[in-house]
Tab-separated table of C-alpha atoms in Angstrom:
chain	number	residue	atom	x	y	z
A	1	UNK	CA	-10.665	-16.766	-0.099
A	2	UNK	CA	-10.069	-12.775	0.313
A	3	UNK	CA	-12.133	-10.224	-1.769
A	4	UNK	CA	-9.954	-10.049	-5.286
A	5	UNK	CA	-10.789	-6.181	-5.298
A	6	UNK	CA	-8.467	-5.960	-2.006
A	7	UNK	CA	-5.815	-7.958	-3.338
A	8	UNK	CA	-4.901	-6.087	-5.677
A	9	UNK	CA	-5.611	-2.534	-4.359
A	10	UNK	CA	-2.562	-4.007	-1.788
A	11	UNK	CA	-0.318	-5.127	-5.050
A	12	UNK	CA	-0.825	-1.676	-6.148
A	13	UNK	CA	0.465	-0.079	-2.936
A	14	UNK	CA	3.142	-2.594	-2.584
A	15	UNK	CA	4.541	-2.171	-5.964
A	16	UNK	CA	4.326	1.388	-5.535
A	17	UNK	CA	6.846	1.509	-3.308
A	18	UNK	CA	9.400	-1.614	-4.925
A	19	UNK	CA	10.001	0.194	-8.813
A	20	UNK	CA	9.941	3.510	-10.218
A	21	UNK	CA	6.871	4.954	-11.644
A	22	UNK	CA	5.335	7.980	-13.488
A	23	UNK	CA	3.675	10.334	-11.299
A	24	UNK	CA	0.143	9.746	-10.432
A	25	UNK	CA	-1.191	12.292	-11.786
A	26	UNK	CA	-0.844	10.803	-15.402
A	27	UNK	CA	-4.200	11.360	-17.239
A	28	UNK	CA	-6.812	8.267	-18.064
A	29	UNK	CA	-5.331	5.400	-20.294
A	30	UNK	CA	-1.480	6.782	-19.297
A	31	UNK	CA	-1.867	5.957	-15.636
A	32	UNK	CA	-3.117	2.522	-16.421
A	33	UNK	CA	-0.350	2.066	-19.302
A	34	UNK	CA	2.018	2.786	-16.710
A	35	UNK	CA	0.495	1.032	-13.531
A	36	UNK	CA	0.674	-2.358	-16.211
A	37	UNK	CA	4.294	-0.983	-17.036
A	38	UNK	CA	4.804	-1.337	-13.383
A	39	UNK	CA	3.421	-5.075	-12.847
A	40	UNK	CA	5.032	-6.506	-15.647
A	41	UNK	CA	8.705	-4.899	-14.740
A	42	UNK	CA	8.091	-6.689	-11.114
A	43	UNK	CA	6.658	-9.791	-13.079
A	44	UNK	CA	10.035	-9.859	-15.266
A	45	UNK	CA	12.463	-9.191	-12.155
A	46	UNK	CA	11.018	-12.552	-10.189
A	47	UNK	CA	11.166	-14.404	-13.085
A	48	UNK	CA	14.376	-13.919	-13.600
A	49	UNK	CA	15.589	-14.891	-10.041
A	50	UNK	CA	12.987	-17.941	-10.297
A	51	UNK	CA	14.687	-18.707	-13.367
A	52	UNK	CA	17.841	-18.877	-12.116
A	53	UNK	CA	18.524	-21.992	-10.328
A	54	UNK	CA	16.881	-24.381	-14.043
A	55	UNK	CA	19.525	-22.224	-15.858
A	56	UNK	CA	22.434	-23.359	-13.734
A	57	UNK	CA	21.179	-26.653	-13.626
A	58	UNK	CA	20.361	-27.062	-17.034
A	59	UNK	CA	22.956	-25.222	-19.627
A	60	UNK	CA	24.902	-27.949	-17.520
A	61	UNK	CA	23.154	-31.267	-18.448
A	62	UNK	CA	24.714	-31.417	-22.226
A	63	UNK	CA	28.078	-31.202	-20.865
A	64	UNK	CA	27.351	-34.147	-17.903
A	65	UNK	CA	29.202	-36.801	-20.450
A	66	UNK	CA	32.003	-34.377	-21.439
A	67	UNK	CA	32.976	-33.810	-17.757
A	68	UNK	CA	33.241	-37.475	-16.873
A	69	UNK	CA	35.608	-37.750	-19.537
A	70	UNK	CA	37.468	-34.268	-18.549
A	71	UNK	CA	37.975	-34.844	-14.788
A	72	UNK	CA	38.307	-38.729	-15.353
A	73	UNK	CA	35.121	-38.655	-12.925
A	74	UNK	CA	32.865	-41.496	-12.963
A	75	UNK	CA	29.165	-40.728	-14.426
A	76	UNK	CA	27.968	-41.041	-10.271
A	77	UNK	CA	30.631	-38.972	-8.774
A	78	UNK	CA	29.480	-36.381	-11.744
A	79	UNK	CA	26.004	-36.474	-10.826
A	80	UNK	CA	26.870	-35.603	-7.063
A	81	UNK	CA	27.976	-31.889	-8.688
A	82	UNK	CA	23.898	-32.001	-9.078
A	83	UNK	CA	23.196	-32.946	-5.709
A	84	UNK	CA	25.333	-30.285	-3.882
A	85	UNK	CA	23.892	-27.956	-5.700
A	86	UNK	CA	20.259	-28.826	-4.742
A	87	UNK	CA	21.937	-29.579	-1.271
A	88	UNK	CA	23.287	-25.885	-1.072
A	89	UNK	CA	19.734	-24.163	-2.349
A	90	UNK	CA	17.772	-25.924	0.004
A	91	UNK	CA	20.530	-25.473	3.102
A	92	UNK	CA	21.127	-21.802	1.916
A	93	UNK	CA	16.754	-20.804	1.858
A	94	UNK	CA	16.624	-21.776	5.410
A	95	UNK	CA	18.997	-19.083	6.397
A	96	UNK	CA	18.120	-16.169	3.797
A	97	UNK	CA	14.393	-17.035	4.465
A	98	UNK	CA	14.062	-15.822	8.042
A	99	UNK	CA	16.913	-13.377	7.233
A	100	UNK	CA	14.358	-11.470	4.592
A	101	UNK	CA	11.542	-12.068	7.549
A	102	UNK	CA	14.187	-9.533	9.633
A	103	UNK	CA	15.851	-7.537	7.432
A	104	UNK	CA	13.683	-7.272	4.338
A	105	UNK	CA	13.999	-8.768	1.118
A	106	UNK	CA	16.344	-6.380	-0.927
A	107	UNK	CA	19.873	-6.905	1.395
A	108	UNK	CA	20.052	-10.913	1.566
A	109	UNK	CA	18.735	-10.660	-2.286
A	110	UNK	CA	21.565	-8.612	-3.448
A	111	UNK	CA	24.046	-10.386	-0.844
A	112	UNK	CA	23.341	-13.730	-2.333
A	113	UNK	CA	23.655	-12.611	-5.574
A	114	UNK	CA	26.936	-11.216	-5.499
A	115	UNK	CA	28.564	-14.540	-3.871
A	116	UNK	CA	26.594	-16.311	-6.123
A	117	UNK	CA	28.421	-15.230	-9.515
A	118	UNK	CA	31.543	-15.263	-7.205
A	119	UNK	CA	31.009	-19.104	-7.033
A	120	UNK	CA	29.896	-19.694	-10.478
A	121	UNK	CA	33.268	-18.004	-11.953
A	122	UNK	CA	35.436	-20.053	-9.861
A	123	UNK	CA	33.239	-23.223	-11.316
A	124	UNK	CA	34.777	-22.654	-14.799
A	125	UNK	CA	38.216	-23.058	-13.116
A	126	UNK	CA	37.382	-26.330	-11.226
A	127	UNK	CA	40.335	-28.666	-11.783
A	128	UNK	CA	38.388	-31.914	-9.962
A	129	UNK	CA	35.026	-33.234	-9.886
A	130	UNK	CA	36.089	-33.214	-5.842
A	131	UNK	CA	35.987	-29.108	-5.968
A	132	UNK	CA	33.759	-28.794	-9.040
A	133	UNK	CA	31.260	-30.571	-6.562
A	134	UNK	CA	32.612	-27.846	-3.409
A	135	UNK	CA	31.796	-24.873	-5.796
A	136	UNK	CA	28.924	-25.999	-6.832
A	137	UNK	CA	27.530	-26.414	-3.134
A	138	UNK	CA	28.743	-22.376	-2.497
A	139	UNK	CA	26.666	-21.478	-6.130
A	140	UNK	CA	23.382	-23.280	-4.344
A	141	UNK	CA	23.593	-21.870	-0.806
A	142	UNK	CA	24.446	-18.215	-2.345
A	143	UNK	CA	21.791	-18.913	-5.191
A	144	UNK	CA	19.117	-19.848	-2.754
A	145	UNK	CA	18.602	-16.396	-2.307
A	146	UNK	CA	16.777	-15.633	-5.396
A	147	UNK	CA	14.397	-18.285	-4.882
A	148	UNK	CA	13.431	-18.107	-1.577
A	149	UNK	CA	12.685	-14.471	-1.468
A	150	UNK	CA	11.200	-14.491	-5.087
A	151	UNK	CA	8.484	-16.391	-3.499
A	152	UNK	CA	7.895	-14.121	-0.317
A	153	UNK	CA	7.895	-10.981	-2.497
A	154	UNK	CA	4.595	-13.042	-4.320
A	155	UNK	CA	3.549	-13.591	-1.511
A	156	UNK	CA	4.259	-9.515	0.074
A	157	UNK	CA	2.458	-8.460	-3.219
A	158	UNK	CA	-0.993	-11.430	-4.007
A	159	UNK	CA	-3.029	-13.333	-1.869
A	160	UNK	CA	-5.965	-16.031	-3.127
A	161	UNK	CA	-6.068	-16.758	-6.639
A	162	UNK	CA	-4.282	-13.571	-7.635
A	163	UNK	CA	-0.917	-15.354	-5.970
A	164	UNK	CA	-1.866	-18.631	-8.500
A	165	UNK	CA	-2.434	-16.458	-11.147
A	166	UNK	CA	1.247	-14.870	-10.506
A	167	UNK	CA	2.796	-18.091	-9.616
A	168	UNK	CA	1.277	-19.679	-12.720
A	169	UNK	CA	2.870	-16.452	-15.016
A	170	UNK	CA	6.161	-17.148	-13.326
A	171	UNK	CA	6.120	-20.348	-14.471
A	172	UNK	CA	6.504	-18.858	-18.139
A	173	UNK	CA	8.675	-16.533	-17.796
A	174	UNK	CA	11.039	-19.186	-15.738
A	175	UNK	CA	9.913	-22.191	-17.415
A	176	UNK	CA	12.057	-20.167	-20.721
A	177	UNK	CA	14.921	-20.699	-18.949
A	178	UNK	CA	14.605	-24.735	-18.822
A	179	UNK	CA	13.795	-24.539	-22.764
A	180	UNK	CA	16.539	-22.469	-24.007
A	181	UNK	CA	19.162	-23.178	-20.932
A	182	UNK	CA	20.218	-27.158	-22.328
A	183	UNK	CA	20.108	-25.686	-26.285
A	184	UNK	CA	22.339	-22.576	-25.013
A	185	UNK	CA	24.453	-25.290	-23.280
A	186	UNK	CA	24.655	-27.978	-26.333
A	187	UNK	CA	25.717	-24.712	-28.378
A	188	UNK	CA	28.710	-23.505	-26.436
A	189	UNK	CA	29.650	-26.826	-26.697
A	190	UNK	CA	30.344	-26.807	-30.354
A	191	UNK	CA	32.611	-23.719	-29.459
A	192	UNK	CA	34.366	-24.583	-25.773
A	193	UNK	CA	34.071	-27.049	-23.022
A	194	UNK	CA	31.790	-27.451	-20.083
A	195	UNK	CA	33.815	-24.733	-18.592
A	196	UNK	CA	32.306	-22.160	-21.113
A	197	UNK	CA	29.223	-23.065	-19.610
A	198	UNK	CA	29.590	-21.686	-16.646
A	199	UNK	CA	31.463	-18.971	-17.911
A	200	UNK	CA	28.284	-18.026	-19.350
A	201	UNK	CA	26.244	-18.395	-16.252
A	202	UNK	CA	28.833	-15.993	-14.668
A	203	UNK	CA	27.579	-13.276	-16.700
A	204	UNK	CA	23.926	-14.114	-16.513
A	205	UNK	CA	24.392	-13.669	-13.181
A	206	UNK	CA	26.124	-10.502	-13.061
A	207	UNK	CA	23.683	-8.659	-15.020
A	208	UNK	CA	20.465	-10.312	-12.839
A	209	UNK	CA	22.199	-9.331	-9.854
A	210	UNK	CA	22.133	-5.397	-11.792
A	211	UNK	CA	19.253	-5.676	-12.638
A	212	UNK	CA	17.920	-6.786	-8.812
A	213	UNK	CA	19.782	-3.475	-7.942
A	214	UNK	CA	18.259	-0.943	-9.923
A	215	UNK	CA	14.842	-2.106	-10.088
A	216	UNK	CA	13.176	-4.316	-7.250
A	217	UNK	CA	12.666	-2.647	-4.017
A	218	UNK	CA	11.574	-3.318	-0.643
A	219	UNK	CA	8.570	-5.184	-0.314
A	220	UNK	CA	8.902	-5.655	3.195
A	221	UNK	CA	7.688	-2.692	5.742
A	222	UNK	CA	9.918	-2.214	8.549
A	223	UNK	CA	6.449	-2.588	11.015
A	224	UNK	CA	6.038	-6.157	9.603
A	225	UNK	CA	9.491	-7.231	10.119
A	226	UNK	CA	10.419	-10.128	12.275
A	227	UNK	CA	12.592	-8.748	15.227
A	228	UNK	CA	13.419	-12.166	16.763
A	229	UNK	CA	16.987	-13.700	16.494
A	230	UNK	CA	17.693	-17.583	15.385
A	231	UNK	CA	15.326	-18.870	18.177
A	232	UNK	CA	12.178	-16.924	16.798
A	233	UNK	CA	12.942	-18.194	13.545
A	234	UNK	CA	13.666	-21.533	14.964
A	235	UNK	CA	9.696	-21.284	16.535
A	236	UNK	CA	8.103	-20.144	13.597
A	237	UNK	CA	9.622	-22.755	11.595
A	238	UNK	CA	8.570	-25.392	14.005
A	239	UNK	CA	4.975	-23.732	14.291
A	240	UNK	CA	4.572	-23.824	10.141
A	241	UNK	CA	5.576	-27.524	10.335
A	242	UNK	CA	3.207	-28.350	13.225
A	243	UNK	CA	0.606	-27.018	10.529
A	244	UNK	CA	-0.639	-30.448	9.261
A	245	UNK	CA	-2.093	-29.417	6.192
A	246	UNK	CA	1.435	-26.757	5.708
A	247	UNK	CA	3.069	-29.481	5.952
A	248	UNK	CA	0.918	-32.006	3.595
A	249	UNK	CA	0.882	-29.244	0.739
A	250	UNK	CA	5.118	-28.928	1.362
A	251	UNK	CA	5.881	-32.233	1.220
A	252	UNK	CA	3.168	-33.397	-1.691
A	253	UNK	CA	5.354	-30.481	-3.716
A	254	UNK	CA	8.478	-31.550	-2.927
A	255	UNK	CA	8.010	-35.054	-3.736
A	256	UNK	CA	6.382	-33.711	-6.884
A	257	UNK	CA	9.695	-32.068	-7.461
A	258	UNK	CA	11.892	-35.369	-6.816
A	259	UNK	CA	10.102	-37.367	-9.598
A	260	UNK	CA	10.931	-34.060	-11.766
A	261	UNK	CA	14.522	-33.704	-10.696
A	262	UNK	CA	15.139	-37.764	-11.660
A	263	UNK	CA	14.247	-37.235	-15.092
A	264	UNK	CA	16.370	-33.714	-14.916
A	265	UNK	CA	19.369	-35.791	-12.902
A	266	UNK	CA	19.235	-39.048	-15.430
A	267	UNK	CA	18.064	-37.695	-18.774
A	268	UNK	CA	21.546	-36.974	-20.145
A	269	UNK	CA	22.490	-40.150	-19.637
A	270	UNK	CA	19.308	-41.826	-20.694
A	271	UNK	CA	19.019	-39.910	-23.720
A	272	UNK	CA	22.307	-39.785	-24.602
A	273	UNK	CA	24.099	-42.718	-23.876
A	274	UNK	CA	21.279	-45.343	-23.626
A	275	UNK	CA	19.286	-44.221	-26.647
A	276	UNK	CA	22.799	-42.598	-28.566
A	277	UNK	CA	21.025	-39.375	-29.042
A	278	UNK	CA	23.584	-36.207	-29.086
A	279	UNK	CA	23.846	-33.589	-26.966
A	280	UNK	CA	21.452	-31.144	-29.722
A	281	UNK	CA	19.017	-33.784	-29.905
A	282	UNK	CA	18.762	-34.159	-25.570
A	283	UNK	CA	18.501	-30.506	-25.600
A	284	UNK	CA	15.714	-30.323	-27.543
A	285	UNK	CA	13.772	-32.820	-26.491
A	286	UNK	CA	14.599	-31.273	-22.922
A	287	UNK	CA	13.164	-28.102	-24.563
A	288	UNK	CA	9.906	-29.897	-25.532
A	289	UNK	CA	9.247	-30.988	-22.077
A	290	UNK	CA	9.758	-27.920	-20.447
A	291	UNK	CA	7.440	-25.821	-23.206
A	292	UNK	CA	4.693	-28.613	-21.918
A	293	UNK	CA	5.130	-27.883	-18.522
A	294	UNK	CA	4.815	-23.791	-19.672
A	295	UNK	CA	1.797	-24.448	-21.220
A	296	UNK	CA	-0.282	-26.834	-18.286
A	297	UNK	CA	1.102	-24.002	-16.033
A	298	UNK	CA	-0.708	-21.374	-18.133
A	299	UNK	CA	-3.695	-23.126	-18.700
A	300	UNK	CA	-3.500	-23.776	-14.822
A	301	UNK	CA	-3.452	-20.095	-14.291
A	302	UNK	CA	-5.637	-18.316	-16.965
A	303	UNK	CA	-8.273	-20.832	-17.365
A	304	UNK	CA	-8.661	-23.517	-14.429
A	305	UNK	CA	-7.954	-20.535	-11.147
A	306	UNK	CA	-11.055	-19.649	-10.294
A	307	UNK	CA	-13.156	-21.643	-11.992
A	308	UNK	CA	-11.712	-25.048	-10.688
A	309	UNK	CA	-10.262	-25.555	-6.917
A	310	UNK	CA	-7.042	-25.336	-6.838
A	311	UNK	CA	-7.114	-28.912	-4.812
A	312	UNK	CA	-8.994	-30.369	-7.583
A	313	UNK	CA	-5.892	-29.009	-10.268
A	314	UNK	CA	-3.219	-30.348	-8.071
A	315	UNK	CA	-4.891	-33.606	-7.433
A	316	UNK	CA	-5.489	-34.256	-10.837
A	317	UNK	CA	-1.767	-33.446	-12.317
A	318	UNK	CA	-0.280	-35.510	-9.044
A	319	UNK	CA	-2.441	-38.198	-10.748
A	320	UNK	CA	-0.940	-37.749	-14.170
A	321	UNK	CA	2.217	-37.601	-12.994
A	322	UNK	CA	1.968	-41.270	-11.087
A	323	UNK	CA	0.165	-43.148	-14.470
A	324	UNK	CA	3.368	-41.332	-16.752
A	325	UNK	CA	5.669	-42.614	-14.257
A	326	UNK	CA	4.346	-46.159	-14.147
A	327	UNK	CA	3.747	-46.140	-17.854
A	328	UNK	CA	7.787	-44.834	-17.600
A	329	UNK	CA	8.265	-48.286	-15.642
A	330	UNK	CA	7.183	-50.591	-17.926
A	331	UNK	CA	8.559	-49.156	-21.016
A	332	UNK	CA	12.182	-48.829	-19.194
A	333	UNK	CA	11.543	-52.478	-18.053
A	334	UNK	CA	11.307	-54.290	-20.793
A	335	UNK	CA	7.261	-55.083	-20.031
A	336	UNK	CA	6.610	-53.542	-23.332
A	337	UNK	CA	9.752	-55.465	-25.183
A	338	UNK	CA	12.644	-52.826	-26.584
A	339	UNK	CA	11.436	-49.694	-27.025
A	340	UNK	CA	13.204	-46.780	-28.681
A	341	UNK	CA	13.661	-43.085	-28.058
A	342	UNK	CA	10.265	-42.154	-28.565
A	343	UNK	CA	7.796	-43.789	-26.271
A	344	UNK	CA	10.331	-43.042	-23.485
A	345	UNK	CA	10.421	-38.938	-25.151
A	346	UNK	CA	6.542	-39.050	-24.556
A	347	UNK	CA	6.008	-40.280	-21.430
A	348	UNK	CA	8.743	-37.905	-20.043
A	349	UNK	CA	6.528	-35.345	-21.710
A	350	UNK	CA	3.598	-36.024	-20.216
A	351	UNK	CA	5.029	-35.970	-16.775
A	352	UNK	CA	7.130	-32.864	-17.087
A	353	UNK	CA	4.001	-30.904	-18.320
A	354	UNK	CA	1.642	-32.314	-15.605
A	355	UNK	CA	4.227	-30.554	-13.093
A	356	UNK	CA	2.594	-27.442	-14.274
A	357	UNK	CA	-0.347	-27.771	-12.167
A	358	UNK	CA	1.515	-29.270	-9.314
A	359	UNK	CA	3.804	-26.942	-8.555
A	360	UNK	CA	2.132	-23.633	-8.753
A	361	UNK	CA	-0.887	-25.200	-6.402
A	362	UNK	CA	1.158	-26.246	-3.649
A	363	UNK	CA	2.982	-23.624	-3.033
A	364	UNK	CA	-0.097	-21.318	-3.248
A	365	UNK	CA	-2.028	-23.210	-0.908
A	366	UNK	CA	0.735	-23.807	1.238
A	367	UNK	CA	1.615	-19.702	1.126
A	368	UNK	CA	-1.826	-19.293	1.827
A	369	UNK	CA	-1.877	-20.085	5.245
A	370	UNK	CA	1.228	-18.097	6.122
A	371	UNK	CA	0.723	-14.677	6.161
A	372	UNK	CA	2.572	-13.607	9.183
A	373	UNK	CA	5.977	-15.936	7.781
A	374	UNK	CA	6.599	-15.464	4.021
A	375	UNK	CA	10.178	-16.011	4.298
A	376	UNK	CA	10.292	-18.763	6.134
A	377	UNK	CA	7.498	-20.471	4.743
A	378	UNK	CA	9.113	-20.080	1.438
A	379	UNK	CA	12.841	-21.624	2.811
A	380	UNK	CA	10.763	-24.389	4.146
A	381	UNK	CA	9.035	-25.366	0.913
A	382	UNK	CA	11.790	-25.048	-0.940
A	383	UNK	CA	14.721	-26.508	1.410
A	384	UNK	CA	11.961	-29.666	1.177
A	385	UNK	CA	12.091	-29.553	-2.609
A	386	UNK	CA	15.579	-29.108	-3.146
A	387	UNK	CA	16.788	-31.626	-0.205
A	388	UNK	CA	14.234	-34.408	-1.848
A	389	UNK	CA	15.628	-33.668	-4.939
A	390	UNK	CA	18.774	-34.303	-3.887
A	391	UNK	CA	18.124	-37.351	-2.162
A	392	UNK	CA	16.674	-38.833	-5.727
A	393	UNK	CA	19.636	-37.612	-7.618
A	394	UNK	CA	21.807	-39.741	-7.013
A	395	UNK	CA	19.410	-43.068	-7.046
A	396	UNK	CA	19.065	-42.633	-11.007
A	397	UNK	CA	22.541	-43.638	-11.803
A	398	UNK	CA	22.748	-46.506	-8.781
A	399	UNK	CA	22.528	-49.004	-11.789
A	400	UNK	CA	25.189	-47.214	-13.475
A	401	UNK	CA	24.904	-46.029	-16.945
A	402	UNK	CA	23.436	-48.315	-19.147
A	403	UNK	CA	19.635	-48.639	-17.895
A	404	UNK	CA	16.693	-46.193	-17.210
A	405	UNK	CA	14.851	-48.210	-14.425
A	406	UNK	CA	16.465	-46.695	-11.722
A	407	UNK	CA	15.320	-43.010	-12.809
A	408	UNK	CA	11.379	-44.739	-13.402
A	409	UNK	CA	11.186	-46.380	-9.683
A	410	UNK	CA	12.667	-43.444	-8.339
A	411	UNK	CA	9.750	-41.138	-10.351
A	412	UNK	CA	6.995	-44.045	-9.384
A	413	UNK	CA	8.110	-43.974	-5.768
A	414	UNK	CA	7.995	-40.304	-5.471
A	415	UNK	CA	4.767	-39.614	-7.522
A	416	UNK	CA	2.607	-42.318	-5.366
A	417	UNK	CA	4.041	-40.900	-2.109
A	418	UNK	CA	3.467	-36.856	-3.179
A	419	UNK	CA	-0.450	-38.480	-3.832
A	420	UNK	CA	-0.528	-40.240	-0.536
A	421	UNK	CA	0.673	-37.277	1.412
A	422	UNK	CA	-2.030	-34.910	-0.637
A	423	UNK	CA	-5.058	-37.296	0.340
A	424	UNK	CA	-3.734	-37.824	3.840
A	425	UNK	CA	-2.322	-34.857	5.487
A	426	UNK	CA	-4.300	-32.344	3.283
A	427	UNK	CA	-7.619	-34.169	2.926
A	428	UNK	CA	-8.584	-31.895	0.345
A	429	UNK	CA	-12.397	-33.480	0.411
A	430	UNK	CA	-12.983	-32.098	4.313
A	431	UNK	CA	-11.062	-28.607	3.830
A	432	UNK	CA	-12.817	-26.776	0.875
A	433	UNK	CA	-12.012	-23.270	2.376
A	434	UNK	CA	-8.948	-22.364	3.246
A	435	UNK	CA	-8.434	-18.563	4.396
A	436	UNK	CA	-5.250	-17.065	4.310
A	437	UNK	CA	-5.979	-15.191	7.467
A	438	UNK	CA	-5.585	-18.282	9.548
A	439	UNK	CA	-1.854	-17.541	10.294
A	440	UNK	CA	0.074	-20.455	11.875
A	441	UNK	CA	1.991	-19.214	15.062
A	442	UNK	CA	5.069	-20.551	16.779
């Protein structure tokens, strides 16, 4: 692991040059006021774009029902406007990955943003599920940008545990989004449709894509720059996957995500229509999950990092996540006899908030090793995520509407294969030390 002291002298010099500052020469207790000023505007900026892709998933669930019944859409072909979504953030990162690799981060950022709440404003005007589902592919590929170059700017500014520390902190600030995004949603619709919804997204994005503008900066240096066209990227790419343990870390995470993305992909329906809750009541039960996975993700980063492996976290909340997904199984069932709202509510809850040490390790100890490839490291973790995701989406409804076993095999299948891939490809027990000087190359 590199010396903490020379982490973050580099995060100071990087974020001297990405947001405006006082002037050194700021007395004492000033020049650390402002230097902490400075970290937690860059903190705020990349949780914002990280929070961007639960909000436009989310502030959507409540209204899942209500567009079925508006576009005379079957609950299935609905659930496909989730899937081209994930399929268009996980297509888009592995083109705006390498593209930040060679131009810098700042350009693609702001490019993708602009298309982004281009797309999202022609959502609200959707008059199919067939081009609901279209826009909502453009809104993923442009809104891959914020994600896959929120990463690599972690990973321009931390390295060790500082970068789990970061990632962990990101996870509050973007975990908000999931808490408030499905009450925000269930509220506009006591006052409009679904089409509100993303009429509100629309100007969420619009003043993210100002704030990008005015306050991150390069992160990038020209000297570090990829010069390389699609066939350099092409190598790298194939280089980070020949990594076996790269790879092991990427896929453990994005399988991780799947068994997420089924509860996110079926819990309107479960919640709603199976157990006759309404759309307030999913929305704040989605909020209770997501406040768990906040607080693991904390406790992750301010009290297990550095005084716990991070392989030791991440094995144990892949473990958690498999025994609330089997304990999922048997309730959904019928093992247990019927069971009501609750049971169901808990072990959701318990798997949601185990995420919170899965995801932050894996993509640490995957960024770890990839010094030299930030970009496309990141569009390779998360084009696995989001493409897995996507897969599992639209299992949970194969059994139609009116049973939850679907969305429990799908989490049980995923969890147990994320665990398998950890203790096989990573084999955390023979690689204690992992430096993230041992770049992978093409």
């Amino acid at each position: 692991m590199p010396d903490s002291g020379v982490s973050r002298a580099q995060q100071e010099r990087h974020e001297e040059h990405i947001v405006h500052t006082h002037p050194p020469t700021l007395p004492g207790t000033a020049a650390v006021a402002a230097a902490r000023r400075v970290g937690l505007l860059v903190t705020l900026v990349l949780g914002g774009l990280t929070a961007l892709p639960p909000l436009s998933m989310d502030m959507y669930l409540p209204a899942l029902p209500a567009v079925t019944d508006s576009l005379h859409a079957p609950a299935s072909t609905v659930q496909l406007t989730l899937t081209a979504c994930l399929t268009g953030m996980a297509l888009g990162q592995l083109v705006v990955g390498p593209m930040s690799d060679r131009w810098g981060r700042r350009k693609p950022l702001l490019l993708g943003m602009i298309v982004y709440v281009a797309a999202t404003a022609i959502c609200a005007f959707a008059p199919s599920a067939e081009l609901l589902i279209g826009f909502r592919l453009l809104q993923g590929l442009a809104g891959a940008a914020g994600i896959v170059i929120s990463r690599a700017v972690v990973r321009d500014l931390y390295d060790g545990d500082e970068m789990a520390r970061f990632f962990s902190t990101l996870m509050l600030i973007s975990g908000v989004a999931p808490v408030i995004a499905p009450v925000i949603g269930g509220q506009v619709l006591r006052f409009t449709d679904w089409r509100g919804i993303f009429a509100v997204l629309t100007v969420v994005g619009v003043l993210l894509t100002l704030v990008v503008w005015k306050w991150l900066h390069e992160t990038l240096p020209e000297a570090d720059r990829h010069t390389g066209g699609v066939g350099d990227a092409l190598r790298t790419m194939r280089g980070l996957l020949a990594d076996r343990v790269f790879t092991g870390y990427m896929v453990a995470g994005s399988l991780a995500f799947a068994a997420l993305f089924a509860y996110v992909a079926a819990s309107p329906f479960v919640v709603q229509e199976i157990y006759g809750a309404s759309p307030q009541t999913f929305s704040l039960l989605f909020g209770v999950n997501s406040i768990g996975l906040i607080a693991v993700g904390q406790i992750n980063g301010k009290i297990l990092v550095g005084r716990v492996s991070l392989d030791k976290a991440l094995g144990f909340g892949l473990a958690v996540i498999s025994l609330a997904a089997v304990a999922l199984l048997l309730m959904t069932s019928g093992v247990f006899g019927e069971v009501g709202l609750l049971p169901v509510a808990v072990g959701l809850f318990v798997l949601m908030s185990a995420m919170g040490l899965a995801m932050p390790n894996t993509n640490t100890q995957a960024l770890m090793r990839t010094r030299h490839a930030a970009g496309s490291a990141s569009a390779l973790l998360g084009t696995s995520s989001f493409l897995i995701g996507a897969i599992a989406s639209p299992l949970v409804g194969i059994a139609g509407e009116d049973t939850a076993v679907p969305m429990a095999v799908v989490q049980v299948v995923c969890a147990l294969s994320a665990v398998a891939c950890f203790l096989v490809l990573c084999r955390p027990w023979r690689n204690k030390t992992r430096s993230s000087d041992q770049p992978v190359r093409g």
